[in-house]
mmCIF file of C-alpha atoms in Angstrom:
data_model
loop_
_atom_site.group_PDB
_atom_site.id
_atom_site.type_symbol
_atom_site.label_atom_id
_atom_site.label_comp_id
_atom_site.label_asym_id
_atom_site.label_seq_id
_atom_site.Cartn_x
_atom_site.Cartn_y
_atom_site.Cartn_z
ATOM 1 C CA MET N 160 113.567 108.104 123.207
ATOM 2 C CA HIS N 161 113.695 109.200 119.557
ATOM 3 C CA ALA N 162 116.816 107.105 118.934
ATOM 4 C CA LEU N 163 115.082 104.043 120.397
ATOM 5 C CA LYS N 164 112.123 104.448 118.012
ATOM 6 C CA VAL N 165 114.445 104.850 115.031
ATOM 7 C CA PHE N 166 116.394 101.747 116.096
ATOM 8 C CA ALA N 167 113.161 99.738 116.484
ATOM 9 C CA ILE N 168 111.965 100.734 113.018
ATOM 10 C CA LEU N 169 115.328 99.938 111.457
ATOM 11 C CA PHE N 170 115.377 96.572 113.242
ATOM 12 C CA LEU N 171 111.911 95.698 111.948
ATOM 13 C CA LEU N 172 112.873 96.674 108.425
ATOM 14 C CA ALA N 173 116.164 94.789 108.541
ATOM 15 C CA THR N 174 114.604 91.597 109.882
ATOM 16 C CA GLY N 175 111.766 91.601 107.390
ATOM 17 C CA ALA N 176 109.164 91.960 110.123
ATOM 18 C CA ASN N 177 107.503 94.703 108.115
ATOM 19 C CA PRO N 178 104.903 92.976 105.879
ATOM 20 C CA VAL N 179 105.372 95.496 103.066
ATOM 21 C CA VAL N 180 109.141 94.961 102.955
ATOM 22 C CA ALA N 181 108.733 91.187 103.263
ATOM 23 C CA GLN N 182 106.187 91.151 100.441
ATOM 24 C CA SER N 183 108.442 93.262 98.190
ATOM 25 C CA SER N 184 111.337 90.843 98.619
ATOM 26 C CA VAL N 185 108.988 87.936 97.876
ATOM 27 C CA VAL N 186 107.893 89.533 94.602
ATOM 28 C CA ALA N 187 111.523 90.057 93.604
ATOM 29 C CA SER N 188 112.506 86.452 94.356
ATOM 30 C CA ALA N 189 109.345 84.800 92.990
ATOM 31 C CA LEU N 190 109.282 86.860 89.804
ATOM 32 C CA PRO N 191 112.783 88.122 88.921
ATOM 33 C CA GLY N 192 112.676 91.535 87.264
ATOM 34 C CA ALA N 193 109.147 92.214 88.513
ATOM 35 C CA GLU N 194 107.912 95.784 88.416
ATOM 36 C CA VAL N 195 104.492 97.244 89.088
ATOM 37 C CA ARG N 196 102.514 97.483 85.857
ATOM 38 C CA GLY N 197 99.387 99.041 87.337
ATOM 39 C CA THR N 198 97.314 99.573 90.468
ATOM 40 C CA ALA N 199 93.584 99.728 91.076
ATOM 41 C CA THR N 200 91.136 99.744 93.978
ATOM 42 C CA LEU N 201 88.128 97.460 93.859
ATOM 43 C CA ARG N 202 84.974 98.910 95.385
ATOM 44 C CA PHE N 203 81.650 97.276 96.188
ATOM 45 C CA LEU N 204 78.681 99.624 96.587
ATOM 46 C CA GLY N 205 81.204 102.445 96.898
ATOM 47 C CA LEU N 206 83.130 100.788 99.732
ATOM 48 C CA PRO N 207 86.776 99.949 98.998
ATOM 49 C CA LEU N 208 87.510 96.209 99.398
ATOM 50 C CA TYR N 209 91.134 95.985 98.324
ATOM 51 C CA GLN N 210 93.887 97.665 96.385
ATOM 52 C CA ALA N 211 95.517 95.519 93.714
ATOM 53 C CA ARG N 212 98.933 95.744 92.093
ATOM 54 C CA LEU N 213 99.904 93.866 88.937
ATOM 55 C CA PHE N 214 103.549 92.827 88.646
ATOM 56 C CA THR N 215 105.046 91.903 85.290
ATOM 57 C CA VAL N 216 108.671 91.388 84.314
ATOM 58 C CA ASN N 217 110.143 94.854 83.693
ATOM 59 C CA GLY N 218 106.628 96.331 84.009
ATOM 60 C CA ALA N 219 105.791 95.029 80.536
ATOM 61 C CA THR N 220 102.302 94.774 79.095
ATOM 62 C CA LEU N 221 100.425 91.771 80.475
ATOM 63 C CA ASP N 222 101.230 88.650 78.447
ATOM 64 C CA TRP N 223 99.406 85.467 79.455
ATOM 65 C CA LYS N 224 102.342 83.427 78.093
ATOM 66 C CA GLN N 225 104.591 84.965 80.772
ATOM 67 C CA ASP N 226 104.412 84.580 84.549
ATOM 68 C CA PHE N 227 103.101 87.553 86.502
ATOM 69 C CA GLY N 228 101.909 88.431 89.977
ATOM 70 C CA ILE N 229 98.930 90.122 91.559
ATOM 71 C CA GLU N 230 99.009 91.522 95.068
ATOM 72 C CA LEU N 231 95.877 92.454 97.002
ATOM 73 C CA THR N 232 96.064 94.754 100.017
ATOM 74 C CA TYR N 233 92.822 94.419 101.925
ATOM 75 C CA LEU N 234 91.076 97.593 103.024
ATOM 76 C CA ARG N 235 88.612 95.814 105.322
ATOM 77 C CA ASN N 236 88.411 92.650 107.379
ATOM 78 C CA LEU N 237 87.192 89.510 105.591
ATOM 79 C CA THR N 238 86.752 85.962 106.853
ATOM 80 C CA GLN N 239 88.356 82.910 105.293
ATOM 81 C CA HIS N 240 84.849 81.823 104.279
ATOM 82 C CA ASP N 241 84.305 85.166 102.480
ATOM 83 C CA LEU N 242 87.550 84.799 100.510
ATOM 84 C CA VAL N 243 86.993 81.162 99.525
ATOM 85 C CA GLU N 244 83.326 81.584 98.607
ATOM 86 C CA ALA N 245 83.973 84.734 96.570
ATOM 87 C CA THR N 246 86.718 82.939 94.626
ATOM 88 C CA LEU N 247 84.497 79.912 93.967
ATOM 89 C CA ARG N 248 81.648 82.200 92.815
ATOM 90 C CA GLU N 249 83.994 83.989 90.423
ATOM 91 C CA PHE N 250 85.178 80.665 88.980
ATOM 92 C CA LYS N 251 81.552 79.709 88.345
ATOM 93 C CA ARG N 252 80.655 83.146 86.954
ATOM 94 C CA THR N 253 83.571 83.179 84.507
ATOM 95 C CA GLY N 254 83.354 79.543 83.400
ATOM 96 C CA ASP N 255 82.806 76.162 84.939
ATOM 97 C CA ALA N 256 82.915 75.727 88.713
ATOM 98 C CA LEU N 257 86.243 74.307 89.873
ATOM 99 C CA PRO N 258 86.622 71.624 92.590
ATOM 100 C CA LEU N 259 89.158 73.637 94.576
ATOM 101 C CA ARG N 260 87.427 74.377 97.891
ATOM 102 C CA GLU N 261 89.925 72.328 99.947
ATOM 103 C CA GLN N 262 92.946 73.875 98.233
ATOM 104 C CA LEU N 263 91.513 77.377 98.656
ATOM 105 C CA ASN N 264 90.833 76.720 102.350
ATOM 106 C CA ALA N 265 94.502 75.763 102.710
ATOM 107 C CA CYS N 266 95.635 78.878 100.844
ATOM 108 C CA PHE N 267 93.481 81.578 102.397
ATOM 109 C CA ASP N 268 93.127 82.740 105.984
ATOM 110 C CA ALA N 269 90.930 85.553 107.240
ATOM 111 C CA VAL N 270 92.362 88.993 106.534
ATOM 112 C CA ASP N 271 92.398 92.185 108.530
ATOM 113 C CA LYS N 272 92.643 95.656 107.069
ATOM 114 C CA GLY N 273 96.205 96.056 105.754
ATOM 115 C CA ASP N 274 96.907 92.354 105.177
ATOM 116 C CA ARG N 275 98.348 91.435 101.787
ATOM 117 C CA TYR N 276 98.050 88.375 99.599
ATOM 118 C CA LEU N 277 100.404 87.898 96.674
ATOM 119 C CA ALA N 278 99.713 85.393 93.891
ATOM 120 C CA VAL N 279 102.485 84.599 91.401
ATOM 121 C CA SER N 280 101.914 82.266 88.473
ATOM 122 C CA ASP N 281 104.305 79.416 87.762
ATOM 123 C CA GLY N 282 103.336 78.329 84.274
ATOM 124 C CA ASN N 283 99.709 77.763 83.354
ATOM 125 C CA ASP N 284 98.825 75.218 86.035
ATOM 126 C CA ARG N 285 100.272 76.597 89.284
ATOM 127 C CA ILE N 286 100.015 79.734 91.399
ATOM 128 C CA ALA N 287 102.056 80.326 94.548
ATOM 129 C CA PHE N 288 100.560 82.421 97.354
ATOM 130 C CA TRP N 289 102.119 84.513 100.120
ATOM 131 C CA ARG N 290 100.301 86.260 102.953
ATOM 132 C CA ASN N 291 102.162 89.244 104.397
ATOM 133 C CA GLY N 292 105.408 87.860 102.997
ATOM 134 C CA ALA N 293 105.004 84.274 104.294
ATOM 135 C CA ARG N 294 104.395 81.442 101.819
ATOM 136 C CA THR N 295 100.977 79.866 102.346
ATOM 137 C CA CYS N 296 100.447 77.387 99.503
ATOM 138 C CA THR N 297 100.597 76.512 95.846
ATOM 139 C CA LEU N 298 97.318 76.145 93.998
ATOM 140 C CA SER N 299 97.547 73.504 91.271
ATOM 141 C CA HIS N 300 94.920 72.831 88.632
ATOM 142 C CA PRO N 301 94.882 72.763 84.817
ATOM 143 C CA GLN N 302 94.775 76.347 83.481
ATOM 144 C CA ILE N 303 94.534 77.829 87.005
ATOM 145 C CA LYS N 304 96.573 80.856 85.973
ATOM 146 C CA ARG N 305 93.935 81.884 83.425
ATOM 147 C CA ARG N 306 91.031 81.039 85.758
ATOM 148 C CA PHE N 307 92.304 82.623 88.988
ATOM 149 C CA MET N 308 94.252 85.588 87.631
ATOM 150 C CA GLY N 309 91.455 86.153 85.110
ATOM 151 C CA ILE N 310 89.214 87.179 87.999
ATOM 152 C CA PHE N 311 91.288 90.375 88.136
ATOM 153 C CA VAL N 312 92.785 90.822 84.659
ATOM 154 C CA GLY N 313 90.716 88.591 82.360
ATOM 155 C CA ASP N 314 88.238 89.467 79.644
ATOM 156 C CA ASN N 315 85.189 88.913 81.877
ATOM 157 C CA THR N 316 86.021 90.762 85.102
ATOM 158 C CA ARG N 317 83.368 92.416 87.241
ATOM 159 C CA SER N 318 84.861 95.879 86.593
ATOM 160 C CA LYS N 319 86.389 96.825 83.254
ATOM 161 C CA SER N 320 87.616 100.113 84.752
ATOM 162 C CA PHE N 321 89.416 98.262 87.560
ATOM 163 C CA THR N 322 91.006 95.880 85.033
ATOM 164 C CA ARG N 323 92.157 98.706 82.758
ATOM 165 C CA LYS N 324 93.818 100.512 85.664
ATOM 166 C CA LEU N 325 95.414 97.314 86.935
ATOM 167 C CA THR N 326 96.791 96.331 83.529
ATOM 168 C CA GLY N 327 97.856 99.897 82.747
ATOM 169 C CA THR N 328 95.941 99.955 79.470
#
């Protein structure tokens, strides 16, 4: 019985069925040389919402001129509506509202505890998204890297402590 369990685990790992392994290979292919720069857990009223990891090339200090990635591992269930509305509210809070509801609805699905979303910038105007290692969409809009990624690592985030931990500063 023990050998069967070991074989099943090895099979899942080898085939990429494990979301963590799949997500790690996505980071490596989407952002060559990516290493974790920092990690942080976002809490709301003391309840953990998600754990974030910032990926930069060679784990370097965050440089907005370079592509980077942010991965969120959800620590509670959230609906698609929750994810889209929270993103739209953050866009409005940190600058002008953006007309991206349809694109965000295509990018985000509801998440269960343990699900992961990875966002990797591709220049200033595009961000590619993966959910549990599977590509979901590309969000395109002028300066979307600064607007979307800025929610987590910008100058006007909801939690300076979270941002400092995530950026490793």
